[in-house]
Amino acid sequence: MFGLLNVDKPAGLTSRDVVNRVQRLVRPVKVGHAGTLDPLATGVLIVCLGPATRLASYLHRYPKTYEAEFLLGWRSETDDVEGNLTAVEPAQTVTPDRIREVLGRFTGKIEQVPPTFSAVKVDGRRAYALARKGVPLDLQPREVEMHRLELTGCRDDRVMVEVECSSGTYIRSLARDVGEALGTGGVLSRLRRTRIGPFDVSESLTFDDLSPATIRDRLLPPSLAVAMLPSRRVNHEEAEALRNGRRIALAGTSISSNEIAVYDASGRLIAVAEEQPGGWLAPRLVFPWDEAVPARSE
């Protein structure tokens, strides 16, 4: 079994809970995921099966789209409503125009400090593990990109936004920073991921519908993970050489790319390779298609 599964993660479960559920249904196939969602969040979670677990880093390159709700007038150590909430003096006037003006400051490439309770590593340890022990943390800002940040509604102390952003963006941090910029606190109160690259929530498989049959029927081709890469199709002999770790002559026009998705004559992804000096194509990752394992019932 080799492919990707677009799952709509429900609220209250971790991303690992979803992976564990799929794992039980396809054991002994290896299972992983790309793009962690907090228990509070719902929406698109890409589950990688079999050799596709080696493609997770490519899935992280896709932009992500979220529908989010910020609750103004509060702060928490987790930057969302699941932490201990502390009331903050509300801002004098927070109008839609004022919110749009502030959101404009966070559009484009920005420096963002991750939440204290996050998976960011500090001296080799996860920040959330240190925070739970009361260790003071001074997390450094990281560059992220907000491709689009749009106000979709506001009511009393709640602000609804749609966010399209780069991988590595924390929407909890955005809620915190927007609240501070508005002159009051802000925490994330709702989050739904509606898209990762070509994977849309309207095409997701619900958690309750996961079964051996639905996994087989809804398994997506692994090529979707590397759709952003230039590609090259090779013949049977070249495919076999790459599968065995040997480089092949790069016929035709040079691609001038560090990474190339390579497909066999049937259009199946067989490798991610790199162009080398002298007109050679050398494999980086190789995917054996003869190791399919059927899903099984619990």
Short mmCIF file of N, CA and C in Angstrom, two decimals, residues 184-258:
data_model
loop_
_atom_site.label_atom_id
_atom_site.label_comp_id
_atom_site.label_asym_id
_atom_site.label_seq_id
_atom_site.Cartn_x
_atom_site.Cartn_y
_atom_site.Cartn_z
N THR A 184 -5.68 44.81 22.80
CA THR A 184 -6.26 43.91 23.79
C THR A 184 -5.64 42.54 23.57
N GLY A 185 -6.01 41.57 24.35
CA GLY A 185 -5.49 40.22 24.14
C GLY A 185 -6.26 39.50 23.05
N GLY A 186 -5.73 38.36 22.64
CA GLY A 186 -6.41 37.54 21.66
C GLY A 186 -5.99 36.10 21.77
N VAL A 187 -6.96 35.18 21.66
CA VAL A 187 -6.66 33.75 21.67
C VAL A 187 -7.44 33.09 20.53
N LEU A 188 -6.95 31.95 20.10
CA LEU A 188 -7.63 31.18 19.06
C LEU A 188 -8.77 30.40 19.70
N SER A 189 -9.99 30.55 19.15
CA SER A 189 -11.14 29.84 19.71
C SER A 189 -11.69 28.78 18.77
N ARG A 190 -11.37 28.86 17.50
CA ARG A 190 -11.82 27.83 16.55
C ARG A 190 -10.87 27.82 15.37
N LEU A 191 -10.61 26.63 14.82
CA LEU A 191 -9.72 26.53 13.67
C LEU A 191 -10.11 25.33 12.81
N ARG A 192 -10.25 25.59 11.54
CA ARG A 192 -10.54 24.52 10.58
C ARG A 192 -9.62 24.68 9.38
N ARG A 193 -8.83 23.64 9.09
CA ARG A 193 -7.97 23.68 7.91
C ARG A 193 -8.76 23.18 6.71
N THR A 194 -8.93 24.03 5.73
CA THR A 194 -9.78 23.69 4.59
C THR A 194 -9.00 23.22 3.38
N ARG A 195 -7.69 23.46 3.40
CA ARG A 195 -6.91 23.05 2.21
C ARG A 195 -5.42 22.96 2.53
N ILE A 196 -4.77 21.97 1.94
CA ILE A 196 -3.30 21.88 1.87
C ILE A 196 -2.96 21.62 0.41
N GLY A 197 -2.39 22.60 -0.26
CA GLY A 197 -2.06 22.42 -1.67
C GLY A 197 -3.26 21.92 -2.46
N PRO A 198 -3.15 20.76 -3.11
CA PRO A 198 -4.26 20.23 -3.91
C PRO A 198 -5.31 19.46 -3.10
N PHE A 199 -5.13 19.36 -1.79
CA PHE A 199 -6.03 18.55 -0.95
C PHE A 199 -7.07 19.46 -0.29
N ASP A 200 -8.34 19.30 -0.66
CA ASP A 200 -9.42 20.15 -0.16
C ASP A 200 -10.29 19.37 0.83
N VAL A 201 -10.80 20.08 1.84
CA VAL A 201 -11.60 19.42 2.87
C VAL A 201 -12.90 18.87 2.30
N SER A 202 -13.38 19.43 1.20
CA SER A 202 -14.61 18.93 0.60
C SER A 202 -14.44 17.51 0.06
N GLU A 203 -13.19 17.09 -0.12
CA GLU A 203 -12.90 15.75 -0.64
C GLU A 203 -12.33 14.83 0.43
N SER A 204 -12.38 15.29 1.69
CA SER A 204 -11.80 14.51 2.78
C SER A 204 -12.68 13.32 3.17
N LEU A 205 -12.03 12.32 3.72
CA LEU A 205 -12.71 11.17 4.31
C LEU A 205 -12.88 11.45 5.80
N THR A 206 -14.09 11.31 6.31
CA THR A 206 -14.31 11.58 7.73
C THR A 206 -13.70 10.47 8.59
N PHE A 207 -13.39 10.82 9.82
CA PHE A 207 -12.79 9.87 10.74
C PHE A 207 -13.71 8.68 10.97
N ASP A 208 -15.01 8.92 11.10
CA ASP A 208 -15.96 7.84 11.35
C ASP A 208 -16.10 6.90 10.17
N ASP A 209 -15.77 7.36 8.97
CA ASP A 209 -15.90 6.53 7.77
C ASP A 209 -14.64 5.72 7.45
N LEU A 210 -13.60 5.86 8.28
CA LEU A 210 -12.37 5.10 8.04
C LEU A 210 -12.63 3.60 8.20
N SER A 211 -12.25 2.84 7.18
CA SER A 211 -12.38 1.39 7.20
C SER A 211 -11.41 0.83 6.17
N PRO A 212 -11.13 -0.45 6.20
CA PRO A 212 -10.24 -1.01 5.18
C PRO A 212 -10.73 -0.71 3.77
N ALA A 213 -12.04 -0.80 3.56
CA ALA A 213 -12.59 -0.58 2.22
C ALA A 213 -12.46 0.88 1.79
N THR A 214 -12.80 1.82 2.69
CA THR A 214 -12.73 3.23 2.30
C THR A 214 -11.29 3.68 2.12
N ILE A 215 -10.37 3.13 2.89
CA ILE A 215 -8.97 3.49 2.72
C ILE A 215 -8.49 3.04 1.35
N ARG A 216 -8.84 1.82 0.95
CA ARG A 216 -8.45 1.35 -0.38
C ARG A 216 -9.08 2.21 -1.47
N ASP A 217 -10.36 2.54 -1.30
CA ASP A 217 -11.08 3.27 -2.34
C ASP A 217 -10.65 4.73 -2.45
N ARG A 218 -10.24 5.32 -1.32
CA ARG A 218 -9.96 6.76 -1.30
C ARG A 218 -8.46 7.08 -1.25
N LEU A 219 -7.64 6.05 -1.39
CA LEU A 219 -6.19 6.27 -1.37
C LEU A 219 -5.78 7.07 -2.61
N LEU A 220 -5.04 8.16 -2.39
CA LEU A 220 -4.62 9.06 -3.46
C LEU A 220 -3.20 8.73 -3.90
N PRO A 221 -2.86 9.02 -5.16
CA PRO A 221 -1.52 8.69 -5.64
C PRO A 221 -0.44 9.50 -4.93
N PRO A 222 0.69 8.89 -4.64
CA PRO A 222 1.79 9.60 -3.96
C PRO A 222 2.36 10.73 -4.80
N SER A 223 2.12 10.71 -6.10
CA SER A 223 2.63 11.77 -6.97
C SER A 223 2.10 13.14 -6.57
N LEU A 224 0.94 13.19 -5.88
CA LEU A 224 0.40 14.48 -5.44
C LEU A 224 1.32 15.18 -4.45
N ALA A 225 2.13 14.40 -3.74
CA ALA A 225 3.04 15.00 -2.76
C ALA A 225 4.18 15.76 -3.42
N VAL A 226 4.51 15.39 -4.65
CA VAL A 226 5.65 16.02 -5.33
C VAL A 226 5.22 16.70 -6.63
N ALA A 227 3.96 17.11 -6.67
CA ALA A 227 3.44 17.75 -7.88
C ALA A 227 4.13 19.07 -8.18
N MET A 228 4.78 19.67 -7.16
CA MET A 228 5.47 20.94 -7.38
C MET A 228 6.84 20.77 -8.03
N LEU A 229 7.33 19.54 -8.13
CA LEU A 229 8.65 19.28 -8.69
C LEU A 229 8.59 19.12 -10.21
N PRO A 230 9.66 19.49 -10.91
CA PRO A 230 9.74 19.11 -12.33
C PRO A 230 9.77 17.59 -12.43
N SER A 231 9.33 17.05 -13.56
CA SER A 231 9.21 15.60 -13.67
C SER A 231 9.90 15.07 -14.92
N ARG A 232 10.16 13.78 -14.90
CA ARG A 232 10.78 13.09 -16.03
C ARG A 232 10.23 11.67 -16.07
N ARG A 233 9.84 11.21 -17.26
CA ARG A 233 9.37 9.84 -17.42
C ARG A 233 10.51 9.00 -18.02
N VAL A 234 10.68 7.78 -17.50
CA VAL A 234 11.78 6.93 -17.95
C VAL A 234 11.23 5.59 -18.43
N ASN A 235 12.04 4.87 -19.21
CA ASN A 235 11.62 3.56 -19.71
C ASN A 235 11.88 2.48 -18.67
N HIS A 236 11.55 1.25 -19.00
CA HIS A 236 11.64 0.15 -18.04
C HIS A 236 13.07 -0.05 -17.56
N GLU A 237 14.04 -0.04 -18.47
CA GLU A 237 15.42 -0.29 -18.09
C GLU A 237 15.94 0.82 -17.17
N GLU A 238 15.60 2.06 -17.49
CA GLU A 238 16.04 3.18 -16.66
C GLU A 238 15.37 3.13 -15.29
N ALA A 239 14.10 2.75 -15.27
CA ALA A 239 13.38 2.63 -13.99
C ALA A 239 14.04 1.59 -13.10
N GLU A 240 14.41 0.45 -13.67
CA GLU A 240 15.06 -0.59 -12.90
C GLU A 240 16.41 -0.14 -12.36
N ALA A 241 17.15 0.62 -13.17
CA ALA A 241 18.45 1.13 -12.71
C ALA A 241 18.27 2.06 -11.52
N LEU A 242 17.31 2.97 -11.60
CA LEU A 242 17.07 3.89 -10.50
C LEU A 242 16.61 3.15 -9.25
N ARG A 243 15.73 2.17 -9.44
CA ARG A 243 15.25 1.40 -8.29
C ARG A 243 16.38 0.68 -7.57
N ASN A 244 17.43 0.36 -8.32
CA ASN A 244 18.57 -0.33 -7.73
C ASN A 244 19.69 0.62 -7.30
N GLY A 245 19.35 1.92 -7.24
CA GLY A 245 20.29 2.90 -6.73
C GLY A 245 21.32 3.38 -7.71
N ARG A 246 21.16 3.05 -9.00
CA ARG A 246 22.14 3.47 -10.00
C ARG A 246 21.65 4.73 -10.73
N ARG A 247 22.56 5.58 -11.08
CA ARG A 247 22.20 6.76 -11.85
C ARG A 247 22.06 6.39 -13.33
N ILE A 248 21.32 7.24 -14.04
CA ILE A 248 21.10 7.01 -15.47
C ILE A 248 21.48 8.26 -16.25
N ALA A 249 21.72 8.09 -17.55
CA ALA A 249 22.01 9.23 -18.41
C ALA A 249 20.77 10.09 -18.53
N LEU A 250 20.94 11.39 -18.40
CA LEU A 250 19.82 12.33 -18.48
C LEU A 250 19.65 12.74 -19.93
N ALA A 251 18.77 12.03 -20.62
CA ALA A 251 18.56 12.32 -22.03
C ALA A 251 17.73 13.59 -22.19
N GLY A 252 17.98 14.33 -23.27
CA GLY A 252 17.18 15.51 -23.55
C GLY A 252 17.66 16.74 -22.82
N THR A 253 16.77 17.69 -22.65
CA THR A 253 17.09 18.99 -22.07
C THR A 253 17.40 18.88 -20.58
N SER A 254 18.41 19.61 -20.16
CA SER A 254 18.74 19.67 -18.73
C SER A 254 17.59 20.32 -17.97
N ILE A 255 17.31 19.80 -16.77
CA ILE A 255 16.21 20.32 -15.97
C ILE A 255 16.70 21.38 -14.98
N SER A 256 17.98 21.31 -14.63
CA SER A 256 18.60 22.27 -13.71
C SER A 256 17.81 22.40 -12.41
N SER A 257 17.53 21.27 -11.79
CA SER A 257 16.80 21.28 -10.53
C SER A 257 17.47 20.31 -9.56
N ASN A 258 17.44 20.66 -8.27
CA ASN A 258 18.00 19.77 -7.26
C ASN A 258 17.16 18.53 -7.07
#
